[in-house]
Structures are given as structure tokens and as C-alpha cells.
GROMACS .gro file of C-alpha atoms in nm:
model
  296
    1MET     CA    1  -6.731   2.321  -4.687
    2ASN     CA    2  -6.410   2.197  -4.533
    3SER     CA    3  -6.175   2.103  -4.819
    4LEU     CA    4  -6.409   2.149  -5.113
    5TRP     CA    5  -6.450   2.506  -5.240
    6MET     CA    6  -6.742   2.603  -5.469
    7HIS     CA    7  -6.856   2.906  -5.659
    8ARG     CA    8  -7.168   2.984  -5.865
    9ILE     CA    9  -7.129   3.288  -6.089
   10ARG     CA   10  -7.367   3.482  -6.306
   11VAL     CA   11  -7.222   3.761  -6.524
   12SER     CA   12  -7.465   3.991  -6.706
   13LEU     CA   13  -7.212   4.158  -6.944
   14PRO     CA   14  -6.952   4.023  -7.191
   15GLN     CA   15  -6.612   3.988  -7.042
   16VAL     CA   16  -6.253   3.859  -7.085
   17ASN     CA   17  -6.112   3.704  -6.768
   18THR     CA   18  -5.756   3.623  -6.667
   19VAL     CA   19  -5.781   3.316  -6.442
   20THR     CA   20  -5.527   3.165  -6.206
   21VAL     CA   21  -5.564   2.879  -5.955
   22LYS     CA   22  -5.446   2.896  -5.596
   23PRO     CA   23  -5.129   2.690  -5.569
   24GLY     CA   24  -5.181   2.352  -5.405
   25ARG     CA   25  -5.538   2.309  -5.535
   26ARG     CA   26  -5.693   2.140  -5.838
   27ALA     CA   27  -5.986   2.332  -5.982
   28ILE     CA   28  -6.254   2.256  -6.237
   29GLY     CA   29  -6.517   2.475  -6.398
   30PHE     CA   30  -6.834   2.422  -6.612
   31LEU     CA   31  -7.143   2.591  -6.742
   32ILE     CA   32  -7.425   2.552  -6.488
   33GLU     CA   33  -7.718   2.654  -6.715
   34PRO     CA   34  -7.801   2.503  -7.054
   35ASN     CA   35  -7.900   2.847  -7.189
   36SER     CA   36  -7.581   3.013  -7.065
   37SER     CA   37  -7.388   3.219  -7.318
   38PRO     CA   38  -7.091   3.035  -7.475
   39LEU     CA   39  -6.748   3.021  -7.313
   40LEU     CA   40  -6.409   3.011  -7.482
   41HIS     CA   41  -6.130   2.875  -7.265
   42CYS     CA   42  -5.780   2.946  -7.405
   43GLY     CA   43  -5.942   2.961  -7.752
   44LEU     CA   44  -6.127   2.627  -7.708
   45GLU     CA   45  -6.507   2.626  -7.710
   46VAL     CA   46  -6.666   2.490  -7.394
   47LEU     CA   47  -7.001   2.327  -7.436
   48PRO     CA   48  -7.272   2.252  -7.186
   49GLY     CA   49  -7.167   1.928  -7.018
   50ASP     CA   50  -6.787   2.000  -7.056
   51ILE     CA   51  -6.557   2.034  -6.762
   52ILE     CA   52  -6.254   2.264  -6.765
   53VAL     CA   53  -5.952   2.137  -6.573
   54ASN     CA   54  -5.748   2.442  -6.477
   55GLY     CA   55  -5.373   2.437  -6.435
   56PHE     CA   56  -5.166   2.667  -6.218
   57ASP     CA   57  -5.065   2.902  -6.496
   58VAL     CA   58  -5.259   3.200  -6.626
   59THR     CA   59  -5.551   3.120  -6.857
   60HIS     CA   60  -5.797   3.338  -7.039
   61GLN     CA   61  -6.169   3.292  -7.066
   62ARG     CA   62  -6.414   3.501  -7.261
   63SER     CA   63  -6.791   3.494  -7.259
   64ASP     CA   64  -7.091   3.693  -7.382
   65ALA     CA   65  -7.372   3.838  -7.177
   66ASP     CA   66  -7.583   3.625  -6.942
   67PHE     CA   67  -7.304   3.382  -6.854
   68HIS     CA   68  -7.359   3.117  -6.583
   69TYR     CA   69  -7.058   2.934  -6.450
   70GLY     CA   70  -6.970   2.707  -6.161
   71THR     CA   71  -6.637   2.600  -6.007
   72MET     CA   72  -6.513   2.336  -5.763
   73SER     CA   73  -6.164   2.289  -5.620
   74LEU     CA   74  -5.989   2.055  -5.378
   75PRO     CA   75  -5.639   2.044  -5.228
   76ILE     CA   76  -5.426   1.825  -5.455
   77ASP     CA   77  -5.349   1.578  -5.175
   78ASP     CA   78  -5.718   1.543  -5.088
   79LEU     CA   79  -5.815   1.489  -5.453
   80ASP     CA   80  -5.536   1.230  -5.497
   81ALA     CA   81  -5.650   1.047  -5.182
   82ALA     CA   82  -6.011   1.052  -5.299
   83ALA     CA   83  -5.917   0.927  -5.646
   84ASP     CA   84  -5.712   0.645  -5.495
   85ALA     CA   85  -6.007   0.535  -5.282
   86ILE     CA   86  -6.269   0.570  -5.557
   87ILE     CA   87  -6.088   0.449  -5.874
   88GLY     CA   88  -5.779   0.289  -5.725
   89ARG     CA   89  -5.529   0.533  -5.876
   90GLU     CA   90  -5.441   0.902  -5.879
   91LEU     CA   91  -5.573   1.125  -6.156
   92PRO     CA   92  -5.321   1.213  -6.429
   93LYS     CA   93  -5.132   1.535  -6.382
   94THR     CA   94  -5.155   1.683  -6.728
   95PRO     CA   95  -4.916   1.962  -6.828
   96HIS     CA   96  -5.174   2.140  -7.048
   97LYS     CA   97  -5.516   2.289  -7.001
   98ARG     CA   98  -5.781   2.026  -7.071
   99ILE     CA   99  -6.151   2.002  -7.137
  100ILE     CA  100  -6.317   1.681  -7.017
  101ARG     CA  101  -6.648   1.552  -7.148
  102PRO     CA  102  -6.794   1.308  -6.896
  103ASN     CA  103  -7.103   1.098  -6.969
  104SER     CA  104  -7.430   1.286  -6.941
  105ALA     CA  105  -7.558   1.098  -6.637
  106LEU     CA  106  -7.251   1.188  -6.425
  107MET     CA  107  -7.254   1.550  -6.540
  108LEU     CA  108  -7.626   1.590  -6.468
  109ARG     CA  109  -7.566   1.454  -6.116
  110LEU     CA  110  -7.278   1.695  -6.062
  111LEU     CA  111  -7.483   1.989  -6.182
  112ALA     CA  112  -7.777   1.889  -5.961
  113LEU     CA  113  -7.566   1.862  -5.649
  114HIS     CA  114  -7.387   2.190  -5.726
  115ASN     CA  115  -7.723   2.360  -5.760
  116ILE     CA  116  -7.856   2.215  -5.435
  117VAL     CA  117  -7.552   2.345  -5.245
  118GLY     CA  118  -7.598   2.682  -5.413
  119GLN     CA  119  -7.961   2.703  -5.314
  120LEU     CA  120  -7.885   2.607  -4.957
  121ALA     CA  121  -7.601   2.863  -4.933
  122HIS     CA  122  -7.838   3.132  -5.060
  123GLY     CA  123  -8.162   3.042  -4.883
  124SER     CA  124  -8.080   2.822  -4.588
  125PRO     CA  125  -7.710   2.868  -4.494
  126ASP     CA  126  -7.774   2.733  -4.146
  127ILE     CA  127  -7.834   2.386  -4.292
  128LEU     CA  128  -7.481   2.381  -4.433
  129GLU     CA  129  -7.351   2.447  -4.081
  130LEU     CA  130  -7.474   2.103  -3.972
  131PRO     CA  131  -7.168   1.872  -3.986
  132PRO     CA  132  -7.359   1.561  -4.109
  133VAL     CA  133  -7.512   1.752  -4.397
  134LEU     CA  134  -7.192   1.926  -4.485
  135ARG     CA  135  -6.996   1.598  -4.477
  136ALA     CA  136  -7.248   1.412  -4.689
  137LEU     CA  137  -7.263   1.680  -4.958
  138GLU     CA  138  -6.888   1.723  -4.973
  139ASN     CA  139  -6.833   1.345  -5.000
  140GLU     CA  140  -7.091   1.308  -5.272
  141LEU     CA  141  -6.960   1.604  -5.473
  142THR     CA  142  -6.604   1.481  -5.440
  143HIS     CA  143  -6.706   1.132  -5.558
  144ILE     CA  144  -6.882   1.268  -5.866
  145MET     CA  145  -6.598   1.507  -5.942
  146VAL     CA  146  -6.343   1.221  -5.937
  147ARG     CA  147  -6.557   1.000  -6.156
  148CYS     CA  148  -6.617   1.281  -6.411
  149LEU     CA  149  -6.245   1.349  -6.435
  150ALA     CA  150  -6.148   0.979  -6.451
  151GLU     CA  151  -6.412   0.859  -6.694
  152GLY     CA  152  -6.464   1.158  -6.918
  153ALA     CA  153  -6.311   1.192  -7.265
  154ALA     CA  154  -6.037   1.449  -7.290
  155VAL     CA  155  -6.035   1.721  -7.556
  156GLU     CA  156  -5.663   1.799  -7.599
  157PRO     CA  157  -5.540   2.124  -7.751
  158THR     CA  158  -5.343   2.110  -8.074
  159ALA     CA  159  -4.972   2.185  -8.098
  160GLY     CA  160  -5.055   2.529  -8.246
  161SER     CA  161  -5.291   2.601  -7.960
  162ARG     CA  162  -5.025   2.510  -7.709
  163ARG     CA  163  -4.778   2.746  -7.877
  164HIS     CA  164  -5.036   3.026  -7.865
  165ASP     CA  165  -5.086   2.945  -7.493
  166THR     CA  166  -4.715   3.003  -7.436
  167ILE     CA  167  -4.712   3.325  -7.637
  168VAL     CA  168  -5.009   3.472  -7.453
  169ALA     CA  169  -4.858   3.369  -7.120
  170ARG     CA  170  -4.541   3.563  -7.208
  171PHE     CA  171  -4.754   3.854  -7.314
  172GLU     CA  172  -4.934   3.856  -6.977
  173GLU     CA  173  -4.609   3.817  -6.780
  174PHE     CA  174  -4.471   4.127  -6.959
  175LEU     CA  175  -4.787   4.324  -6.882
  176GLU     CA  176  -4.773   4.216  -6.517
  177ALA     CA  177  -4.406   4.324  -6.492
  178ASN     CA  178  -4.507   4.672  -6.617
  179PRO     CA  179  -4.837   4.739  -6.445
  180ASP     CA  180  -4.830   5.112  -6.420
  181ARG     CA  181  -4.715   5.247  -6.755
  182PRO     CA  182  -4.844   5.244  -7.110
  183LEU     CA  183  -4.696   4.975  -7.334
  184TYR     CA  184  -4.673   4.968  -7.711
  185LEU     CA  185  -4.684   4.675  -7.950
  186THR     CA  186  -4.331   4.707  -8.094
  187GLU     CA  187  -4.182   4.711  -7.743
  188ILE     CA  188  -4.384   4.405  -7.637
  189CYS     CA  189  -4.300   4.198  -7.943
  190ALA     CA  190  -3.929   4.266  -7.895
  191ALA     CA  191  -3.945   4.182  -7.529
  192ILE     CA  192  -4.123   3.848  -7.566
  193GLY     CA  193  -3.953   3.747  -7.890
  194VAL     CA  194  -4.265   3.707  -8.102
  195ALA     CA  195  -4.358   3.850  -8.445
  196GLU     CA  196  -4.644   4.099  -8.445
  197ARG     CA  197  -4.860   3.877  -8.668
  198THR     CA  198  -4.810   3.575  -8.440
  199LEU     CA  199  -4.900   3.775  -8.127
  200ARG     CA  200  -5.205   3.908  -8.302
  201VAL     CA  201  -5.330   3.560  -8.397
  202SER     CA  202  -5.265   3.433  -8.043
  203CYS     CA  203  -5.449   3.723  -7.881
  204GLU     CA  204  -5.749   3.689  -8.116
  205GLU     CA  205  -5.773   3.320  -8.024
  206HIS     CA  206  -5.746   3.371  -7.648
  207LEU     CA  207  -5.884   3.720  -7.587
  208GLY     CA  208  -6.120   3.773  -7.875
  209MET     CA  209  -5.934   4.082  -7.981
  210GLY     CA  210  -5.596   4.186  -8.110
  211PRO     CA  211  -5.315   4.309  -7.884
  212ILE     CA  212  -5.365   4.676  -7.983
  213ARG     CA  213  -5.730   4.672  -7.870
  214TYR     CA  214  -5.635   4.480  -7.557
  215LEU     CA  215  -5.361   4.730  -7.472
  216ALA     CA  216  -5.603   5.022  -7.529
  217LEU     CA  217  -5.852   4.866  -7.284
  218ARG     CA  218  -5.570   4.807  -7.040
  219ARG     CA  219  -5.461   5.168  -7.063
  220MET     CA  220  -5.822   5.287  -7.011
  221ASN     CA  221  -5.831   5.076  -6.695
  222LEU     CA  222  -5.502   5.224  -6.579
  223VAL     CA  223  -5.640   5.575  -6.639
  224ARG     CA  224  -5.945   5.501  -6.428
  225ARG     CA  225  -5.734   5.354  -6.147
  226ALA     CA  226  -5.497   5.652  -6.155
  227LEU     CA  227  -5.789   5.898  -6.147
  228LEU     CA  228  -5.948   5.716  -5.850
  229ARG     CA  229  -5.622   5.732  -5.662
  230ALA     CA  230  -5.535   6.090  -5.757
  231ASP     CA  231  -5.527   6.385  -5.515
  232PRO     CA  232  -5.788   6.634  -5.648
  233SER     CA  233  -5.580   6.927  -5.527
  234LYS     CA  234  -5.277   6.823  -5.733
  235ALA     CA  235  -5.374   6.601  -6.027
  236THR     CA  236  -5.556   6.695  -6.343
  237VAL     CA  237  -5.754   6.465  -6.568
  238THR     CA  238  -5.570   6.597  -6.871
  239ARG     CA  239  -5.232   6.509  -6.725
  240VAL     CA  240  -5.340   6.166  -6.616
  241ILE     CA  241  -5.488   6.080  -6.952
  242THR     CA  242  -5.184   6.197  -7.149
  243GLU     CA  243  -4.941   6.017  -6.915
  244HIS     CA  244  -5.116   5.694  -7.021
  245GLY     CA  245  -5.073   5.760  -7.387
  246PHE     CA  246  -5.411   5.909  -7.477
  247TRP     CA  247  -5.397   6.227  -7.683
  248GLU     CA  248  -5.747   6.236  -7.837
  249PHE     CA  249  -5.963   6.347  -7.546
  250GLY     CA  250  -6.276   6.294  -7.756
  251ARG     CA  251  -6.223   5.919  -7.708
  252PHE     CA  252  -6.337   5.952  -7.352
  253ARG     CA  253  -6.697   6.008  -7.236
  254SER     CA  254  -6.883   6.083  -6.919
  255PRO     CA  255  -7.009   5.729  -6.845
  256THR     CA  256  -6.660   5.642  -6.729
  257ALA     CA  257  -6.656   5.936  -6.487
  258ARG     CA  258  -6.999   5.834  -6.352
  259CYS     CA  259  -6.891   5.477  -6.302
  260SER     CA  260  -6.567   5.580  -6.133
  261GLY     CA  261  -6.736   5.710  -5.818
  262SER     CA  262  -6.749   6.028  -5.618
  263ARG     CA  263  -6.370   6.064  -5.595
  264LEU     CA  264  -6.339   6.087  -5.969
  265ARG     CA  265  -6.640   6.319  -5.993
  266LYS     CA  266  -6.472   6.542  -5.735
  267LEU     CA  267  -6.155   6.554  -5.937
  268CYS     CA  268  -6.335   6.621  -6.261
  269GLY     CA  269  -6.551   6.888  -6.100
  270ASP     CA  270  -6.284   7.067  -5.899
  271PRO     CA  271  -6.193   7.410  -6.044
  272ARG     CA  272  -5.826   7.339  -5.970
  273SER     CA  273  -5.832   7.059  -6.224
  274ARG     CA  274  -5.841   7.324  -6.506
  275LEU     CA  275  -6.033   7.105  -6.748
  276ARG     CA  276  -6.202   7.191  -7.069
  277ALA     CA  277  -6.526   7.007  -7.141
  278THR     CA  278  -6.345   6.790  -7.398
  279SER     CA  279  -6.125   6.647  -7.120
  280ILE     CA  280  -6.406   6.456  -6.944
  281VAL     CA  281  -6.332   6.083  -6.947
  282ARG     CA  282  -6.531   5.891  -7.207
  283PHE     CA  283  -6.512   5.560  -7.390
  284PRO     CA  284  -6.558   5.502  -7.766
  285SER     CA  285  -6.922   5.481  -7.864
  286ARG     CA  286  -6.864   5.169  -8.075
  287ARG     CA  287  -6.786   4.827  -7.930
  288GLN     CA  288  -7.018   4.899  -7.635
  289HIS     CA  289  -6.965   4.560  -7.481
  290PHE     CA  290  -6.599   4.636  -7.399
  291ARG     CA  291  -6.686   4.915  -7.163
  292GLU     CA  292  -6.739   4.688  -6.861
  293LEU     CA  293  -6.412   4.514  -6.934
  294ALA     CA  294  -6.226   4.846  -6.936
  295LEU     CA  295  -6.377   4.941  -6.599
  296ARG     CA  296  -6.279   4.616  -6.420
   0.00000   0.00000   0.00000
């Protein structure tokens, strides 16, 4: 489509996502199947029929297995112009993440149109190349999107939830500023000016886990990335693992090596890597559903 962007997503495994919106666009998201697994958006439960209005800052979403999600976005100027034409005013520019609950008839119409476009894109993409069809679908979807946002009831976060939003945003900013080294909780709390207990509560709400677990998964991901980029003639798995703060090699298992591709298998299998069997990368056997997150 020209101005309107759409996505239809199915995720088979549990995950925690960090979400940002392209500057200059207004984006919404919603569950596209009634039997989809639940979604938590910045700690708020999203129900079937709800619409998430995303801001420009970083947000976190977590879901279980078999998750079905759809998105739509428009340039802000285009959305404002459409709103002015349809409802006679611009949509409010809210400073906080919001969940909108439109009436069921409007939401069902939005879901039906979104599904039609998804089916056409998958099965008959040539139809979407016809300008009259494309224009009609884009106009109708934009019209329904504006009405849902204008007429729906807003679910506003509490003051405590907004504070947790700010804390987790600082937490993410610090992680982004230090992408290639292991970080520890005491250092992070001092840098962002938050007590450990407060950070833990905020992370549990937004991420579904405490900061220590989140940092461990982050370090596992950094290990995987470093191993994939390593020169097999120079690097050793033992050195890469210890450089990222892991000293118990038994915490790592072969599924990680298998998932990391041929380059990692070459590194692990090269005699020059000087590895004992206990140095093969592996994940903890418990909390199975976090493995996919660690590999992303």
C-alpha cells in the first residue's frame, strides 16, 4: 500500500519484544485471532478487541506460544488529514502508551479487512497491484482505523505504571549504550539512579522476569553473536564465554551450538579451539521457553 503499512505476525514460541515505531508514523497493533495467546504491553493486559497505540519510545511486549498479532501504521500527517476529514478534528496526541477498546462492530470490521489484505498478499499479490483495489482497501482501512481510535474507550496506565515505564526505558537506554560487554545489577542501578527492588518490580511488570534473568539472557545472546563473528583460527569458545561473565561452562548445552549455524560448529569443532567437552555452549535445562529469546 502507499501510505498505509500493515503486518500480520504469527509467533510459535514465547517471547519478549522491544518495540519502537519509525519516527514520523503513528502505529497501532492488535490481536488478530480470538484464540491467540495473551499479550502484555508495558505490563498492561491486551484483550481480543483491544488496540494498542504505540508511541515513539521503546516499549516491551511479551507473549506466550501461538501468538497472532497485526499492525497498521500511517504517516502522522496523513493520519491527521484523514481524521480531520472523517471526524472533523485531529486525534489526540497522547504522551503515554494507550490501549483503546473500540466498539465490537468497528473492531470486527477492522479485523475482517486486515485479514482480507493478508490473504490477498499471500495468495493473490497481483490483485493488490491494481491501483483501484489498492486505493479502495487503503481508504477503507484508514477510515476504520480513525473511527476506532476516535470512538474507542481509552485504558490509561496508572501513575505507578508510568513510573515503571520510565525506569525500564532508562534500563534499556543503559543496555543500548553498552551493547558489547557484560553488565551487572549494582552497576546498572547506580547508573540509572534506581533502587534494586524498584528495578526488579518494573522489570517483572514489563518483561515478565527480573533484571538478573534478563541480563543473563542478554549475555547469552552476546555470547552467541560473538561466537558467530569469531575467527575460528584465533578465538576459543572458552575465552568468549568467560569474557561475557560466564564461569560455569555446564550452564551451556549443545542446542545453542546447533542453532548458531555452521560457523559456530566450525569454531567448536576446530582442534585449534582447544576445548574440553564441558565447554560446548548450552542453555539451562529449566525455563525452556526462554531459549528462543536468548537466541534472537
